[in-house]
Coordinates of C-alpha atoms and ligand atoms in Angstrom, one line a residue:
M1 CA 41.4 115.8 142.7
I2 CA 41.8 118.4 139.9
R3 CA 40.8 121.5 142.0
L4 CA 39.8 122.1 145.6
F5 CA 36.1 122.4 144.5
E6 CA 33.8 120.8 142.0
Q7 CA 33.9 122.7 138.6
H8 CA 30.9 121.0 137.0
R9 CA 27.5 119.8 138.1
I10 CA 26.0 119.3 134.6
R11 CA 29.1 118.3 132.6
K12 CA 30.2 114.7 133.3
V13 CA 33.8 114.6 134.5
R14 CA 35.9 111.5 135.3
E15 CA 39.2 111.9 137.0
L16 CA 41.8 109.5 135.7
D17 CA 44.1 109.4 138.7
G18 CA 45.2 105.9 139.7
M19 CA 47.4 103.1 138.3
W20 CA 48.3 103.2 134.6
D21 CA 50.3 100.7 132.6
F22 CA 53.9 101.9 131.9
T23 CA 56.8 101.1 129.7
M24 CA 60.2 102.9 129.4
E25 CA 62.2 103.1 126.2
G26 CA 65.2 100.8 126.5
F27 CA 63.6 98.7 129.3
S28 CA 62.1 95.4 128.4
K29 CA 59.7 94.9 131.3
G30 CA 56.3 96.5 131.9
Y31 CA 55.3 98.4 135.0
R32 CA 52.3 99.9 136.7
M33 CA 52.8 103.5 137.7
P34 CA 50.7 105.9 139.8
V35 CA 49.2 109.0 138.1
P36 CA 49.9 111.7 139.1
G37 CA 53.5 110.7 139.8
C38 CA 57.2 110.9 138.8
W39 CA 58.9 107.9 137.4
E40 CA 62.0 108.8 139.5
Q41 CA 60.2 107.3 142.5
H42 CA 60.6 103.8 141.0
P43 CA 63.9 102.1 141.9
D44 CA 64.6 101.4 138.2
F45 CA 64.4 105.1 137.3
P46 CA 65.9 107.3 140.1
A47 CA 67.7 109.7 137.8
H48 CA 66.4 108.5 134.4
R49 CA 66.2 110.8 131.4
G50 CA 64.2 109.2 128.6
K51 CA 60.9 108.5 127.1
G52 CA 58.2 106.5 128.9
C53 CA 54.7 105.5 127.8
Y54 CA 51.7 105.6 130.1
S55 CA 48.5 103.8 128.9
R56 CA 45.1 102.8 130.1
E57 CA 41.6 102.0 128.9
V58 CA 38.6 104.2 129.5
A59 CA 34.9 103.4 129.1
V60 CA 32.8 106.1 127.4
E61 CA 29.2 105.9 128.4
Q62 CA 27.5 107.5 125.4
D63 CA 28.2 108.5 121.8
G64 CA 29.5 112.1 121.5
N65 CA 32.5 114.4 122.2
V66 CA 35.1 113.9 124.9
R67 CA 37.7 116.4 126.3
L68 CA 40.9 115.1 127.8
E69 CA 42.6 117.5 130.2
F70 CA 46.2 117.1 131.5
K71 CA 47.1 119.5 134.3
G72 CA 50.8 118.7 133.9
V73 CA 53.1 116.3 132.0
S74 CA 56.9 116.5 132.5
H75 CA 58.1 117.7 130.3
T76 CA 56.7 116.8 126.8
A77 CA 53.6 114.8 126.1
D78 CA 52.3 113.1 122.9
V79 CA 48.8 111.8 123.5
F80 CA 47.1 109.1 121.4
W81 CA 43.4 108.1 121.5
D82 CA 42.8 104.6 120.0
G83 CA 46.2 104.9 118.3
R84 CA 45.6 108.3 116.7
Q85 CA 47.6 111.3 118.0
V86 CA 45.3 113.9 119.5
A87 CA 47.7 116.2 121.4
H88 CA 51.3 117.4 121.7
H89 CA 52.5 119.6 124.6
Y90 CA 55.8 121.0 125.9
N91 CA 56.3 122.2 129.4
A92 CA 55.6 120.4 132.7
F93 CA 54.0 123.4 134.4
T94 CA 51.0 124.4 132.3
P95 CA 47.8 122.5 131.6
F96 CA 46.6 121.4 128.2
S97 CA 43.5 119.7 126.8
T98 CA 42.2 118.2 123.6
V99 CA 38.6 117.7 122.3
I100 CA 37.9 114.4 120.4
Q101 CA 34.6 114.5 118.4
N102 CA 32.2 111.7 117.5
V103 CA 33.5 109.1 120.0
E104 CA 31.4 106.0 120.1
K105 CA 30.1 104.5 123.4
G106 CA 32.5 101.8 124.5
V107 CA 36.0 101.1 125.7
H108 CA 38.8 103.3 124.3
H109 CA 42.6 103.3 124.7
I110 CA 44.7 106.3 125.8
Q111 CA 48.5 106.4 125.4
V112 CA 50.7 109.2 126.7
Y113 CA 54.3 109.2 125.5
V114 CA 56.3 111.3 128.0
D115 CA 59.8 112.7 127.3
N116 CA 62.0 114.4 130.0
T117 CA 65.2 114.5 127.9
F118 CA 67.4 117.6 127.5
G119 CA 68.6 118.9 124.1
E120 CA 67.8 121.6 121.6
H121 CA 64.2 120.5 121.5
S122 CA 63.8 121.8 125.1
A123 CA 64.8 125.5 125.6
L124 CA 63.3 125.8 129.1
H125 CA 63.7 122.3 130.7
I126 CA 67.5 122.2 130.8
P127 CA 70.1 121.1 133.3
N128 CA 69.3 123.5 136.1
D129 CA 69.3 124.4 139.8
Y130 CA 66.1 122.4 140.1
Y131 CA 65.1 119.0 138.8
T132 CA 63.1 118.2 135.7
Y133 CA 61.3 115.0 136.6
G134 CA 59.5 112.6 134.2
G135 CA 55.9 111.5 134.3
I136 CA 52.3 112.5 134.3
T137 CA 52.9 114.7 137.3
R138 CA 49.6 116.5 137.8
P139 CA 45.9 115.2 137.6
V140 CA 44.1 114.0 134.4
A141 CA 40.4 114.3 133.6
L142 CA 38.1 112.9 130.9
E143 CA 34.9 114.9 130.2
S144 CA 31.8 114.3 128.1
L145 CA 31.2 117.4 126.0
P146 CA 28.0 118.5 124.3
D147 CA 28.2 119.9 120.8
V148 CA 28.0 123.4 122.2
Y149 CA 30.1 123.9 125.3
I150 CA 31.8 126.4 127.6
K151 CA 35.4 126.6 126.7
E152 CA 36.7 129.1 129.3
M153 CA 35.5 131.8 131.6
H154 CA 37.4 134.9 132.8
F155 CA 36.2 137.0 135.8
T156 CA 37.3 140.6 136.2
P157 CA 36.3 142.5 139.4
V158 CA 36.0 146.3 139.0
C159 CA 35.5 148.7 141.8
T160 CA 33.8 152.0 140.8
D161 CA 33.0 154.6 143.5
G162 CA 33.3 152.0 146.2
I163 CA 30.8 149.6 144.4
W164 CA 32.1 146.3 143.1
N165 CA 31.1 145.1 139.7
A166 CA 31.7 141.8 138.0
K167 CA 32.7 141.4 134.4
V168 CA 32.6 137.8 133.1
E169 CA 33.8 136.8 129.6
V170 CA 32.5 133.3 128.7
A171 CA 33.9 131.7 125.6
L172 CA 31.5 129.2 123.9
C173 CA 32.4 126.7 121.2
N174 CA 29.9 125.2 118.7
L175 CA 31.1 121.8 117.3
S176 CA 27.8 121.2 115.5
A177 CA 26.9 121.7 111.9
R178 CA 24.3 124.3 112.5
T179 CA 24.0 127.7 114.2
A180 CA 23.2 127.4 117.9
E181 CA 21.0 129.8 120.0
A182 CA 23.1 129.9 123.2
V183 CA 21.7 131.3 126.5
L184 CA 23.9 131.8 129.6
D185 CA 22.7 132.1 133.1
G186 CA 25.4 133.2 135.6
S187 CA 25.5 133.5 139.4
L188 CA 27.9 134.6 142.1
T189 CA 27.3 133.1 145.5
A190 CA 29.5 133.4 148.6
W191 CA 31.9 130.5 149.5
R192 CA 31.2 129.8 153.1
G193 CA 34.1 127.4 153.6
N194 CA 36.5 129.9 154.9
V195 CA 36.2 130.1 158.7
A196 CA 38.2 133.3 158.7
G197 CA 35.6 134.9 156.5
Q198 CA 32.6 133.3 158.4
E199 CA 30.0 135.8 159.6
S200 CA 26.6 135.5 161.0
A201 CA 23.5 135.7 158.8
A202 CA 22.7 138.9 160.7
D203 CA 26.0 140.4 159.8
Q204 CA 25.5 139.4 156.2
R205 CA 22.1 141.1 156.2
K206 CA 23.7 144.2 157.7
R207 CA 25.9 144.3 154.7
E208 CA 22.9 143.9 152.5
E209 CA 24.6 141.2 150.6
P210 CA 21.9 139.1 148.8
D211 CA 22.2 135.3 148.7
G212 CA 23.7 135.7 145.3
Y213 CA 24.1 137.9 142.2
T214 CA 22.7 136.8 138.8
M215 CA 23.7 137.5 135.2
H216 CA 22.2 136.6 131.9
G217 CA 23.4 136.7 128.3
A218 CA 22.7 135.1 124.8
A219 CA 24.3 134.8 121.4
K220 CA 24.0 133.0 118.1
I221 CA 27.1 130.8 117.5
P222 CA 27.6 129.8 113.9
A223 CA 28.5 126.1 113.2
G224 CA 32.1 125.3 114.0
E225 CA 32.8 128.7 115.5
E226 CA 33.5 130.3 118.9
R227 CA 31.9 133.3 120.4
T228 CA 32.4 135.1 123.7
I229 CA 29.5 136.4 125.7
L230 CA 30.1 139.2 128.2
L231 CA 28.1 139.0 131.4
E232 CA 28.1 142.0 133.9
V233 CA 26.5 142.6 137.2
S234 CA 26.8 145.1 140.0
C235 CA 27.6 143.5 143.4
P236 CA 26.9 145.9 146.3
G237 CA 27.7 144.3 149.6
V238 CA 30.3 141.7 148.5
R239 CA 33.2 141.1 150.8
P240 CA 36.5 142.0 149.1
W241 CA 39.4 139.5 149.0
S242 CA 42.5 140.4 150.9
H243 CA 45.3 138.7 152.9
Q244 CA 43.4 139.4 156.1
T245 CA 39.9 138.4 154.8
P246 CA 40.3 136.1 151.8
D247 CA 36.6 136.0 150.9
L248 CA 35.7 134.0 147.9
Y249 CA 32.7 133.5 145.7
F250 CA 31.6 130.7 143.4
L251 CA 31.1 131.9 139.9
Q252 CA 28.8 129.5 138.0
T253 CA 27.6 129.7 134.4
I254 CA 25.0 127.4 132.9
L255 CA 24.7 127.1 129.2
S256 CA 21.3 126.3 127.6
V257 CA 20.8 125.6 123.9
D258 CA 17.4 125.5 122.3
G259 CA 15.9 125.8 125.8
R260 CA 17.7 122.9 127.4
Q261 CA 20.6 123.0 129.9
K262 CA 23.6 121.5 128.2
D263 CA 26.8 122.5 130.1
D264 CA 28.1 124.4 133.0
L265 CA 31.4 125.7 134.5
I266 CA 32.1 126.7 138.1
D267 CA 35.1 128.7 139.3
R268 CA 36.0 130.4 142.6
V269 CA 36.8 134.1 142.4
G270 CA 37.6 137.1 144.6
F271 CA 36.8 140.8 144.5
R272 CA 40.1 142.6 144.6
T273 CA 42.2 145.0 142.5
V274 CA 46.0 145.2 142.5
E275 CA 48.1 147.9 141.0
A276 CA 51.6 149.5 141.1
E277 CA 51.2 153.2 142.1
G278 CA 54.4 155.1 142.5
T279 CA 56.8 153.0 144.6
K280 CA 54.0 151.1 146.2
L281 CA 51.9 148.0 145.4
L282 CA 48.3 148.6 146.2
L283 CA 45.7 145.9 147.0
N284 CA 42.1 147.4 146.9
G285 CA 43.8 150.8 147.0
Q286 CA 45.8 150.0 150.2
P287 CA 49.6 149.6 150.2
I288 CA 50.8 146.1 150.8
Y289 CA 54.2 144.6 151.8
L290 CA 54.8 141.1 150.4
K291 CA 56.7 138.8 152.7
G292 CA 57.2 135.2 151.9
F293 CA 59.1 132.4 150.2
N294 CA 60.3 131.1 146.9
R295 CA 58.9 127.6 146.7
H296 CA 59.9 124.9 144.2
E297 CA 57.3 122.2 143.5
D298 CA 59.6 119.4 144.9
Y299 CA 59.1 117.1 147.8
A300 CA 61.5 114.4 148.9
V301 CA 59.7 111.3 147.9
E302 CA 57.1 112.7 145.4
G303 CA 59.4 114.8 143.2
C304 CA 57.3 117.6 141.5
A305 CA 54.1 115.5 141.8
I306 CA 53.3 116.9 145.2
S307 CA 50.2 115.3 146.8
L308 CA 47.5 117.5 148.2
Q309 CA 48.4 116.6 151.8
H310 CA 52.0 117.8 151.3
M311 CA 50.8 121.0 149.6
V312 CA 48.6 121.7 152.6
Q313 CA 51.6 120.9 154.9
D314 CA 53.8 123.4 153.0
M315 CA 51.1 126.0 153.3
D316 CA 50.6 125.4 157.0
L317 CA 54.3 125.6 157.6
M318 CA 54.7 128.9 155.6
Q319 CA 51.7 130.4 157.4
D320 CA 53.2 129.3 160.7
M321 CA 56.2 131.4 159.7
N322 CA 53.8 134.4 159.2
V323 CA 54.1 134.8 155.5
N324 CA 51.5 136.7 153.4
A325 CA 53.0 135.9 150.0
L326 CA 54.6 133.3 147.8
R327 CA 56.7 133.3 144.6
T328 CA 56.2 130.3 142.3
C329 CA 59.8 129.9 141.3
H330 CA 60.4 129.4 138.4
Y331 CA 57.3 128.3 136.7
P332 CA 53.4 128.2 136.9
N333 CA 52.1 126.1 139.8
D334 CA 49.6 123.3 140.3
E335 CA 46.1 124.9 140.5
R336 CA 45.3 123.1 143.7
F337 CA 48.1 125.0 145.4
L338 CA 46.8 128.3 143.9
D339 CA 43.4 127.4 145.2
L340 CA 45.0 127.0 148.6
C341 CA 46.6 130.5 148.2
D342 CA 43.1 131.9 147.3
E343 CA 41.6 130.3 150.4
R344 CA 44.4 131.3 152.8
G345 CA 44.9 134.9 151.5
I346 CA 48.4 134.3 150.3
M347 CA 49.4 136.8 147.6
V348 CA 51.2 135.1 144.7
W349 CA 53.9 136.2 142.3
E350 CA 53.4 133.6 139.5
E351 CA 56.0 133.4 136.8
N352 CA 56.6 131.8 133.4
H353 CA 59.1 128.9 133.2
A354 CA 62.7 130.1 132.9
R355 CA 65.7 130.2 135.1
G356 CA 69.2 131.5 134.5
L357 CA 69.2 131.4 130.7
N358 CA 72.1 133.3 129.1
L359 CA 71.8 134.9 125.7
E360 CA 73.0 131.7 123.9
K361 CA 70.2 129.7 125.6
M362 CA 67.7 132.4 125.0
Q363 CA 68.6 132.1 121.3
N364 CA 67.6 128.5 121.2
P365 CA 65.3 128.3 118.2
N366 CA 62.5 126.9 120.4
F367 CA 62.9 129.5 123.2
E368 CA 60.5 132.2 122.1
K369 CA 57.6 129.9 121.1
Q370 CA 58.0 127.8 124.3
C371 CA 58.0 131.0 126.4
E372 CA 55.0 132.4 124.5
D373 CA 53.0 129.2 125.0
C374 CA 53.8 129.1 128.7
I375 CA 52.8 132.7 129.3
R376 CA 49.5 132.2 127.4
E377 CA 48.6 129.0 129.1
M378 CA 49.6 130.4 132.5
I379 CA 47.4 133.5 132.2
Q380 CA 44.5 131.8 130.4
N381 CA 44.2 129.1 133.0
H382 CA 45.1 131.0 136.2
Y383 CA 43.5 134.4 135.4
N384 CA 40.7 133.9 137.9
H385 CA 42.8 133.3 141.0
P386 CA 42.5 136.4 143.2
S387 CA 45.7 135.4 145.0
I388 CA 47.8 136.0 141.9
V389 CA 48.8 139.7 142.3
I390 CA 51.8 139.9 139.9
W391 CA 53.1 138.1 136.8
G392 CA 56.8 137.4 136.5
I393 CA 59.0 136.4 133.6
L394 CA 62.6 135.2 132.8
N395 CA 64.2 134.8 136.2
E396 CA 67.9 135.8 135.9
C397 CA 68.0 135.6 132.2
A398 CA 70.2 137.7 129.9
S399 CA 68.7 141.1 130.7
E400 CA 72.0 142.8 130.2
Q401 CA 72.1 141.9 126.5
P402 CA 70.5 144.2 123.8
E403 CA 69.3 141.1 121.8
A404 CA 67.6 139.7 125.0
R405 CA 65.9 143.1 125.7
E406 CA 63.7 142.7 122.7
M407 CA 62.6 139.3 124.0
Y408 CA 61.8 140.8 127.5
R409 CA 59.9 143.6 125.8
K410 CA 57.8 141.1 123.7
Q411 CA 57.0 139.0 126.8
Y412 CA 55.8 141.9 128.8
E413 CA 53.7 143.0 125.9
Q414 CA 52.2 139.6 125.6
I415 CA 51.3 139.6 129.3
K416 CA 49.6 143.1 129.0
G417 CA 47.7 141.8 125.9
L418 CA 46.3 138.9 128.1
D419 CA 45.8 140.7 131.4
T420 CA 45.7 144.5 132.1
T421 CA 44.6 143.9 135.7
R422 CA 48.0 142.9 137.3
P423 CA 51.5 144.4 137.3
A424 CA 54.4 142.5 135.8
T425 CA 58.1 142.1 136.8
S426 CA 61.2 140.0 136.4
A427 CA 63.8 139.0 138.9
T428 CA 67.3 140.1 137.8
C429 CA 70.8 139.3 139.0
R430 CA 72.5 141.4 136.3
H431 CA 73.5 144.0 138.9
F432 CA 74.7 147.3 137.5
T433 CA 74.5 145.9 134.0
D434 CA 70.7 145.2 133.5
I435 CA 69.3 147.2 130.6
C436 CA 65.6 146.2 131.0
L437 CA 64.6 147.9 134.3
D438 CA 62.5 150.4 132.4
L439 CA 60.2 147.7 131.0
P440 CA 58.4 146.1 134.0
D441 CA 55.9 147.7 136.4
V442 CA 57.8 146.5 139.4
V443 CA 61.6 146.1 139.6
S444 CA 62.9 142.9 141.4
F445 CA 66.3 141.8 142.2
N446 CA 67.9 138.6 143.7
M447 CA 70.6 139.3 146.3
Y448 CA 72.8 136.9 148.2
S449 CA 75.0 139.4 150.2
G450 CA 76.8 137.5 152.9
W451 CA 76.6 134.2 151.1
Y452 CA 78.0 134.3 147.6
K453 CA 79.7 137.6 148.3
N454 CA 81.0 138.6 151.7
C455 CA 79.8 142.2 151.7
P456 CA 77.9 144.3 154.3
I457 CA 74.2 143.7 153.4
G458 CA 73.0 147.2 154.2
E459 CA 75.7 149.0 152.3
R460 CA 75.3 146.7 149.3
N461 CA 71.5 147.1 149.4
N462 CA 72.0 150.9 149.2
Q463 CA 74.2 150.6 146.2
E464 CA 71.6 148.4 144.5
I465 CA 68.7 150.8 145.2
E466 CA 70.7 153.7 144.0
W467 CA 71.7 151.9 140.8
I468 CA 68.0 150.7 140.2
R469 CA 66.8 154.3 140.5
R470 CA 69.2 155.7 137.8
S471 CA 68.7 152.7 135.5
G472 CA 65.0 152.8 134.7
G473 CA 63.6 151.8 138.0
E474 CA 62.9 155.3 139.4
G475 CA 59.5 155.7 140.9
K476 CA 58.6 152.0 140.7
P477 CA 57.9 149.5 143.5
I478 CA 61.0 147.4 144.3
I479 CA 61.0 143.8 145.5
V480 CA 63.9 141.7 146.8
S481 CA 62.8 138.5 145.0
E482 CA 65.5 136.3 146.5
L483 CA 67.7 136.5 149.6
G484 CA 69.2 133.5 151.4
A485 CA 71.9 131.2 152.5
A486 CA 72.5 127.4 152.5
A487 CA 72.6 125.1 155.5
I488 CA 72.8 121.3 155.6
Y489 CA 69.9 120.1 157.8
G490 CA 71.2 118.8 161.1
Y491 CA 74.6 120.4 160.7
R492 CA 75.1 122.5 163.9
D493 CA 78.4 124.2 164.6
R494 CA 79.1 126.7 167.5
S495 CA 81.6 128.5 165.2
R496 CA 78.5 129.4 163.1
C497 CA 80.6 128.5 160.0
K498 CA 79.2 128.4 156.5
W499 CA 76.8 125.6 155.8
S500 CA 75.8 125.4 159.5
E501 CA 72.2 126.0 160.5
E502 CA 73.5 128.8 162.7
R503 CA 75.1 130.7 159.9
Q504 CA 72.0 130.4 157.7
A505 CA 69.9 131.7 160.6
D506 CA 72.3 134.7 161.1
L507 CA 72.3 135.7 157.5
I508 CA 68.5 135.4 157.1
R509 CA 68.1 137.5 160.2
E510 CA 70.5 140.2 159.1
S511 CA 69.1 140.2 155.5
L512 CA 65.5 140.5 156.6
E513 CA 66.3 143.3 159.1
V514 CA 67.9 145.3 156.3
Y515 CA 65.3 144.7 153.6
M516 CA 62.2 144.9 155.7
N517 CA 63.3 148.2 157.2
D518 CA 64.1 149.8 153.9
E519 CA 61.2 152.1 152.8
N520 CA 62.2 151.7 149.2
I521 CA 61.4 148.0 149.3
T522 CA 57.8 146.7 149.1
G523 CA 58.4 143.0 149.4
V524 CA 60.9 140.2 150.2
F525 CA 60.9 136.5 149.1
I526 CA 63.3 134.2 151.0
W527 CA 65.2 131.8 148.9
Q528 CA 63.9 129.2 149.6
F529 CA 61.1 127.5 151.5
A530 CA 62.5 123.9 151.2
D531 CA 65.7 122.2 149.9
C532 CA 65.1 120.9 146.3
R533 CA 66.8 118.4 144.1
V534 CA 69.1 119.8 141.2
T535 CA 70.3 118.2 138.0
E536 CA 73.8 116.6 138.2
E537 CA 74.4 117.3 134.5
G538 CA 75.2 120.9 133.9
E539 CA 77.0 123.9 135.3
W540 CA 78.2 125.2 138.7
F541 CA 75.1 124.0 140.6
A542 CA 76.0 120.4 139.6
S543 CA 78.6 120.6 142.4
R544 CA 76.0 121.3 145.0
A545 CA 76.2 119.2 148.2
R546 CA 73.8 116.1 147.9
C547 CA 72.8 117.4 144.4
H548 CA 70.3 119.6 146.2
N549 CA 69.9 123.3 146.5
N550 CA 70.3 123.5 150.3
K551 CA 69.0 127.0 151.0
G552 CA 65.7 125.8 152.3
I553 CA 64.4 126.9 155.6
V554 CA 63.2 123.4 155.9
D555 CA 64.8 120.4 154.2
E556 CA 63.2 118.4 151.4
Y557 CA 61.3 116.3 154.0
R558 CA 60.0 119.6 155.5
R559 CA 62.2 119.2 158.7
P560 CA 62.8 122.7 160.0
K561 CA 66.3 124.2 160.3
E562 CA 67.3 126.8 162.9
A563 CA 66.3 129.7 160.6
Y564 CA 62.7 128.6 160.8
D565 CA 62.1 130.4 164.1
V566 CA 64.1 133.4 162.9
V567 CA 61.7 133.8 159.9
K568 CA 58.7 133.3 162.1
E569 CA 59.9 135.9 164.6
I570 CA 60.8 138.6 162.0
F571 CA 57.8 138.1 159.7
A572 CA 55.6 138.5 162.8
K573 CA 57.6 141.6 163.9
Y574 CA 57.3 143.5 160.6
G575 CA 53.7 143.0 160.0
R576 CA 53.3 146.0 157.7
F577 CA 51.2 145.1 154.7
Ligands
LIG601 C1 69.4 132.3 141.8 C2 68.2 131.6 141.2 C3 67.6 130.5 142.1 C4 68.8 129.7 142.8 C5 69.6 130.7 143.6 C6 70.7 130.0 144.3 O1 69.0 133.5 142.4 O2 67.2 132.5 140.8 O3 66.9 129.6 141.2 O4 69.6 129.1 141.8 O5 70.2 131.7 142.7 O6 70.4 129.2 145.2 O7 71.9 130.4 144.1

């Protein structure tokens, strides 16, 4: 499953999940591997860094163009179609696609060479406090494309004098050798799947919401070129999206060329606005308080190729603990999980891929391009998710260094060039030395008072807020992007010593009581939802017990530690949004 809903009714789509042939460089035998999946789940490759090759045949039903879409390959992919290279992509956490023209009806051969090695070629996937797995780790789809097709569609809700309007930018591509007369018919219809948003037909009529809203546009597209058509419509009576009422709408566009329907695209959107105003974050003009977890995409037996049922389990557990937000540490997430956040009203801080890179690592010759690609792919592909309320960059990178400041500035600038509808931030740990706090819309800091440093949490927080104010953060919303402590699942000790579940529960309680009662702070993200695997090569985190980051409130099998009920209690108590 690529998304939690069908994205096409006209375009033919085949999902290529299932068993693929597999070989690993340096291993003589052949294997059969599941896609999506991580090769680390196979007993021959539990901690393997190398280059593997996935391959399979596909039958194409008619002559024409095909589009291959990969939602995630970890961490570098080289894709071949009938022996010819058709795509190269770096970064496990953003999707990529390729269009292959003039494909003949019949059986064709796909090979995907996957590389999860470290080295100068990889500036973002490095030995780190999370694991870089190997494999085709997210879904794959093969589509039949007409000569003129819908490339992408961006939905921007605008509220003017209390009336919601929809602005839809639809990019069309003409592969043919002649100019095409393209006509677009768009519609917005309520998604009724959300019980929380369910209302009677009578209530719907009371709100004067019609069954749907329609749009129309047209354009001439010269041969071999792209054009964007802007569709707009006023939508009186729609239900806005919020944490409490996450109402969604299907946005569908149908493309006709020379009077015949040729292509379509469906997405699921929500009417909401988000902005930083003074020291507050506003959703639909109302102040919100974000309370949630940092969540790595890592599950005990699945690695980063988390199945839908385990995604839903994670969401159910987090909502059981009364969260209203999530931080996708430290990279863009699987779109199926973002679909879940849309449905459940979970507000998301999604961030580009980077963690703890010092200046030397930020000066890797591949760093800036790999970050730029990741930001572009993250925003272009995830723009329509109403749950995403903030974009993040460069977690705990070298924001105390003047040379790094220019890189931070360029990345914030790139984000604003792609999306002016959401605030941006970056989680810093350069306490008292950060020189970039004037750049983001929201200031965020990671704090482990009581764990890494034995210091009074409240007093240390006051120092931090005071420093933020005089260092560029004055008048901005402030988020505690990480707080936490480690515990080994099942280790109980009445002395409440470090690494016991009791000590973790105590520190989480004390931290949340401080941060959730500080009027200067507009959100907290606990580090972290679940224990996650870390790389054994590398720096200080290589010494972590079990080669895991053990600060989860549940372990890697989602077994709850004592702190689970503390989070549940406190997130319920401080329900301010
Ligand atoms: C940092 C980092 C996290 C994790 C955490 C920890 O704040 O952002 O990825 O490494 O520390 O567990 O120490």
